[in-house]
Amino acid sequence: MQTKEERKTIEVCFSPHSFPLYPHQESIVVVIDVLRATSSICAALHYGVERILPVASVHEARNYQSKGFLCAAERQAQKVEGFDLGNSPSEYQNPKLKGKIVVFTTTNGTQAIRAAREAYRIVIGSFSNLTVLCEWLSHQNKNIILLCAGWRDFFNLEDTLCAGAIAHTLEKTNLFETNYDSTLASKTLYEVAKNDLAGFMENSSHFKRLEKLNLADDVKYCLTLDLAPVVPILEGNYLIPFKSK
């Protein structure tokens, strides 16, 4: 059992806009965009996509598409016209994508990845990879920042709940300090909601946004634990699944 002095810290950042305030250069940053980017990334790599190139803008994605890359783009929760893929986890369960490279841009998730680019290491978090992610994090001996992508730099509920779930799980290892206000708030929300995440979420803004677009199946997938047990890690410019040596 580690002493208090030996424990690493877990902080939650509610928005990429606030991220520069956090001491991230020596921390592992877990980017969280539950509905739906990080859930889609986990699904893609779990089902056999070789690697994912996250880019911040549709313009960047179009440039890659013009060079023959398979490209996915989403804005305002909808697939951008002219692209091969959108931002639904179900799209990435297609066996035809196995071994492929996908260029990927979304409204919020890929912006958060870009914001965290100077971190010691960037990994992807969601409810769908919660257990395996927490197991991996518990072995890294690094401070952790849980970066919520939010919605256009504003706080959102689902990413905060996922951050709370990660902090709640890691706290049990006795390897981490979690007594920052943002972490405490996230854990408290998760502990209230954990037995019925969908019910707790049903009045949230993004839940309603996706519901209007007939994306209820996506929401259900994204709020279900451990459907895609993979740890996506940013290596160079690409997200790849972590593989133990």
Short mmCIF file of C-alpha atoms in Angstrom, two decimals:
data_model
loop_
_atom_site.label_atom_id
_atom_site.label_comp_id
_atom_site.label_asym_id
_atom_site.label_seq_id
_atom_site.Cartn_x
_atom_site.Cartn_y
_atom_site.Cartn_z
CA MET A 1 0.00 0.00 0.00
CA GLN A 2 1.39 3.38 -0.96
CA THR A 3 1.66 6.25 1.49
CA LYS A 4 -0.17 9.49 0.84
CA GLU A 5 3.08 11.09 -0.34
CA GLU A 6 3.62 8.35 -2.93
CA ARG A 7 0.16 8.51 -4.46
CA LYS A 8 -0.38 10.13 -7.83
CA THR A 9 -3.12 12.67 -8.50
CA ILE A 10 -6.31 12.54 -10.54
CA GLU A 11 -7.73 15.86 -11.70
CA VAL A 12 -10.77 16.44 -13.89
CA CYS A 13 -10.75 19.24 -16.45
CA PHE A 14 -14.32 20.01 -17.51
CA SER A 15 -13.43 21.70 -20.83
CA PRO A 16 -10.53 21.95 -23.29
CA HIS A 17 -10.80 25.73 -22.83
CA SER A 18 -9.49 25.31 -19.26
CA PHE A 19 -6.88 22.70 -20.09
CA PRO A 20 -3.84 25.06 -20.36
CA LEU A 21 -4.27 25.79 -16.63
CA TYR A 22 -3.42 22.18 -15.75
CA PRO A 23 0.17 20.89 -15.31
CA HIS A 24 -0.07 18.45 -18.19
CA GLN A 25 3.46 18.10 -19.57
CA GLU A 26 4.28 15.25 -17.17
CA SER A 27 0.75 13.85 -16.86
CA ILE A 28 -1.23 11.22 -18.70
CA VAL A 29 -4.27 12.88 -20.24
CA VAL A 30 -7.38 10.80 -20.77
CA VAL A 31 -9.55 12.45 -23.42
CA ILE A 32 -13.25 11.72 -22.87
CA ASP A 33 -16.03 12.40 -25.38
CA VAL A 34 -18.61 9.77 -24.48
CA LEU A 35 -21.28 10.86 -26.99
CA ARG A 36 -19.68 9.84 -29.28
CA ALA A 37 -16.10 10.32 -30.46
CA THR A 38 -14.14 8.39 -27.86
CA SER A 39 -16.74 5.59 -27.89
CA SER A 40 -16.37 5.38 -31.68
CA ILE A 41 -12.56 5.37 -31.45
CA CYS A 42 -12.65 2.50 -28.96
CA ALA A 43 -15.13 0.58 -31.12
CA ALA A 44 -13.03 1.09 -34.24
CA LEU A 45 -9.79 -0.15 -32.73
CA HIS A 46 -11.50 -2.98 -30.89
CA TYR A 47 -13.10 -4.24 -34.11
CA GLY A 48 -9.89 -4.13 -36.09
CA VAL A 49 -9.19 -0.69 -37.53
CA GLU A 50 -5.40 -0.52 -37.58
CA ARG A 51 -5.01 3.11 -36.58
CA ILE A 52 -6.87 6.40 -36.44
CA LEU A 53 -5.51 9.81 -37.43
CA PRO A 54 -7.42 12.47 -35.47
CA VAL A 55 -7.53 15.88 -37.14
CA ALA A 56 -9.15 19.06 -35.85
CA SER A 57 -10.85 20.40 -38.98
CA VAL A 58 -13.04 19.23 -41.82
CA HIS A 59 -10.61 20.97 -44.17
CA GLU A 60 -7.74 18.77 -42.97
CA ALA A 61 -9.90 15.68 -43.40
CA ARG A 62 -10.83 16.69 -46.96
CA ASN A 63 -7.15 17.09 -47.80
CA TYR A 64 -6.49 13.54 -46.64
CA GLN A 65 -9.55 12.30 -48.50
CA SER A 66 -8.23 13.84 -51.71
CA LYS A 67 -5.10 11.71 -51.24
CA GLY A 68 -7.14 8.52 -51.03
CA PHE A 69 -7.51 8.14 -47.27
CA LEU A 70 -10.64 6.69 -45.69
CA CYS A 71 -12.12 9.65 -43.82
CA ALA A 72 -14.74 10.19 -41.12
CA ALA A 73 -16.22 13.59 -40.28
CA GLU A 74 -18.99 14.74 -37.94
CA ARG A 75 -20.27 18.20 -37.10
CA GLN A 76 -23.31 19.11 -35.01
CA ALA A 77 -23.85 15.38 -34.31
CA GLN A 78 -24.30 14.56 -38.00
CA LYS A 79 -22.05 13.00 -40.63
CA VAL A 80 -20.54 15.64 -42.91
CA GLU A 81 -21.71 15.23 -46.49
CA GLY A 82 -19.21 13.59 -48.81
CA PHE A 83 -17.28 11.62 -46.19
CA ASP A 84 -16.97 7.86 -45.90
CA LEU A 85 -17.94 7.60 -42.24
CA GLY A 86 -19.51 9.60 -39.44
CA ASN A 87 -19.26 9.34 -35.67
CA SER A 88 -21.46 6.38 -34.77
CA PRO A 89 -19.86 3.43 -32.94
CA SER A 90 -21.98 1.05 -35.03
CA GLU A 91 -20.24 2.18 -38.22
CA TYR A 92 -16.91 0.94 -36.91
CA GLN A 93 -18.06 -2.58 -36.20
CA ASN A 94 -17.90 -3.33 -39.93
CA PRO A 95 -15.42 -6.16 -40.71
CA LYS A 96 -14.55 -4.37 -43.97
CA LEU A 97 -12.70 -1.76 -41.90
CA LYS A 98 -10.31 -4.31 -40.40
CA GLY A 99 -6.70 -3.31 -41.04
CA LYS A 100 -7.67 0.12 -42.37
CA ILE A 101 -6.39 3.59 -41.45
CA VAL A 102 -9.17 6.10 -40.72
CA VAL A 103 -8.78 9.88 -40.66
CA PHE A 104 -11.22 11.18 -38.05
CA THR A 105 -12.61 14.61 -37.16
CA THR A 106 -15.50 15.45 -34.82
CA THR A 107 -17.15 18.48 -33.27
CA ASN A 108 -15.58 18.05 -29.84
CA GLY A 109 -13.46 14.94 -29.34
CA THR A 110 -10.71 15.60 -31.84
CA GLN A 111 -10.50 19.21 -30.66
CA ALA A 112 -9.79 17.93 -27.15
CA ILE A 113 -7.08 15.62 -28.48
CA ARG A 114 -5.48 18.59 -30.23
CA ALA A 115 -5.68 20.68 -27.04
CA ALA A 116 -3.81 17.98 -25.10
CA ARG A 117 -1.01 17.52 -27.64
CA GLU A 118 1.78 18.63 -25.25
CA ALA A 119 0.87 16.09 -22.56
CA TYR A 120 3.25 13.35 -21.49
CA ARG A 121 0.85 10.84 -23.04
CA ILE A 122 -2.68 10.92 -24.46
CA VAL A 123 -5.09 8.02 -24.15
CA ILE A 124 -8.79 7.69 -24.94
CA GLY A 125 -11.48 7.05 -22.35
CA SER A 126 -15.15 6.05 -22.48
CA PHE A 127 -17.59 3.87 -20.63
CA SER A 128 -17.00 1.22 -23.29
CA ASN A 129 -13.35 0.73 -22.26
CA LEU A 130 -13.63 1.68 -18.59
CA THR A 131 -12.25 -1.45 -16.90
CA VAL A 132 -9.27 -2.07 -19.17
CA LEU A 133 -8.40 1.65 -19.21
CA CYS A 134 -8.38 1.84 -15.40
CA GLU A 135 -6.26 -1.30 -15.19
CA TRP A 136 -3.74 0.26 -17.58
CA LEU A 137 -3.71 3.62 -15.77
CA SER A 138 -3.13 1.94 -12.41
CA HIS A 139 0.21 0.60 -13.68
CA GLN A 140 1.61 3.84 -15.12
CA ASN A 141 2.77 5.64 -11.94
CA LYS A 142 1.83 9.02 -13.42
CA ASN A 143 -0.46 11.87 -12.47
CA ILE A 144 -3.68 11.76 -14.49
CA ILE A 145 -5.82 14.51 -16.00
CA LEU A 146 -9.27 13.46 -17.16
CA LEU A 147 -10.06 15.90 -19.99
CA CYS A 148 -13.75 16.20 -20.80
CA ALA A 149 -14.35 17.28 -24.40
CA GLY A 150 -17.65 18.91 -23.46
CA TRP A 151 -19.76 20.59 -26.13
CA ARG A 152 -18.02 23.43 -27.93
CA ASP A 153 -15.84 24.14 -24.89
CA PHE A 154 -18.76 24.10 -22.45
CA PHE A 155 -19.34 21.65 -19.60
CA ASN A 156 -21.41 18.58 -20.38
CA LEU A 157 -22.86 15.87 -18.20
CA GLU A 158 -21.88 12.64 -19.92
CA ASP A 159 -18.14 13.31 -20.06
CA THR A 160 -18.16 14.39 -16.42
CA LEU A 161 -19.95 11.18 -15.44
CA CYS A 162 -17.33 9.11 -17.26
CA ALA A 163 -14.52 11.06 -15.58
CA GLY A 164 -16.22 10.34 -12.28
CA ALA A 165 -16.43 6.63 -13.10
CA ILE A 166 -12.71 6.50 -13.89
CA ALA A 167 -11.77 8.39 -10.73
CA HIS A 168 -14.14 6.24 -8.65
CA THR A 169 -12.55 3.05 -10.00
CA LEU A 170 -8.95 4.21 -9.63
CA GLU A 171 -9.50 5.49 -6.11
CA LYS A 172 -10.12 1.91 -5.00
CA THR A 173 -6.54 0.99 -5.92
CA ASN A 174 -5.22 3.30 -3.18
CA LEU A 175 -2.62 4.53 -5.69
CA PHE A 176 -4.17 7.94 -6.31
CA GLU A 177 -5.26 11.13 -4.56
CA THR A 178 -8.70 12.25 -5.76
CA ASN A 179 -9.50 15.12 -3.42
CA TYR A 180 -9.58 17.92 -6.00
CA ASP A 181 -12.92 19.71 -6.20
CA SER A 182 -13.47 18.85 -9.87
CA THR A 183 -12.69 15.19 -9.18
CA LEU A 184 -14.91 15.10 -6.12
CA ALA A 185 -17.79 16.66 -8.08
CA SER A 186 -17.37 14.16 -10.91
CA LYS A 187 -17.27 11.19 -8.54
CA THR A 188 -20.34 12.43 -6.70
CA LEU A 189 -22.31 12.75 -9.95
CA TYR A 190 -21.26 9.27 -11.03
CA GLU A 191 -22.13 7.70 -7.69
CA VAL A 192 -25.63 9.22 -7.92
CA ALA A 193 -26.11 8.13 -11.55
CA LYS A 194 -24.26 4.82 -11.83
CA ASN A 195 -27.27 2.52 -11.43
CA ASP A 196 -29.18 4.22 -14.26
CA LEU A 197 -26.87 6.28 -16.45
CA ALA A 198 -29.41 6.64 -19.27
CA GLY A 199 -32.15 7.74 -16.89
CA PHE A 200 -29.85 10.28 -15.27
CA MET A 201 -28.82 11.57 -18.70
CA GLU A 202 -32.24 11.84 -20.33
CA ASN A 203 -32.65 15.56 -19.64
CA SER A 204 -29.13 16.50 -20.72
CA SER A 205 -28.63 18.63 -23.80
CA HIS A 206 -26.62 16.19 -25.92
CA PHE A 207 -28.86 13.26 -25.04
CA LYS A 208 -31.81 15.26 -26.38
CA ARG A 209 -29.80 16.35 -29.44
CA LEU A 210 -29.00 12.76 -30.39
CA GLU A 211 -32.50 11.55 -29.56
CA LYS A 212 -33.96 14.06 -32.06
CA LEU A 213 -31.62 12.62 -34.69
CA ASN A 214 -32.89 9.07 -33.99
CA LEU A 215 -29.56 8.04 -32.48
CA ALA A 216 -30.91 6.36 -29.35
CA ASP A 217 -29.00 3.16 -30.15
CA ASP A 218 -25.75 5.13 -30.17
CA VAL A 219 -26.56 6.61 -26.77
CA LYS A 220 -27.32 3.17 -25.33
CA TYR A 221 -24.02 1.80 -26.67
CA CYS A 222 -22.02 4.75 -25.37
CA LEU A 223 -23.43 4.44 -21.84
CA THR A 224 -22.75 0.69 -21.58
CA LEU A 225 -19.63 -0.52 -19.78
CA ASP A 226 -16.80 -2.50 -21.38
CA LEU A 227 -18.17 -3.14 -24.87
CA ALA A 228 -14.81 -2.25 -26.46
CA PRO A 229 -12.01 -3.35 -24.09
CA VAL A 230 -9.10 -1.57 -25.74
CA VAL A 231 -6.80 1.28 -24.68
CA PRO A 232 -6.25 3.71 -27.57
CA ILE A 233 -2.93 5.53 -27.19
CA LEU A 234 -1.64 8.41 -29.28
CA GLU A 235 1.69 7.39 -30.79
CA GLY A 236 3.04 10.16 -32.99
CA ASN A 237 0.00 11.39 -34.89
CA TYR A 238 -1.98 8.15 -34.74
CA LEU A 239 -4.22 6.48 -32.20
CA ILE A 240 -3.37 2.79 -31.93
CA PRO A 241 -4.47 0.07 -29.50
CA PHE A 242 -2.05 -0.49 -26.63
CA LYS A 243 -0.39 -3.89 -26.77
CA SER A 244 1.73 -5.17 -23.93
CA LYS A 245 5.25 -6.12 -24.95
#
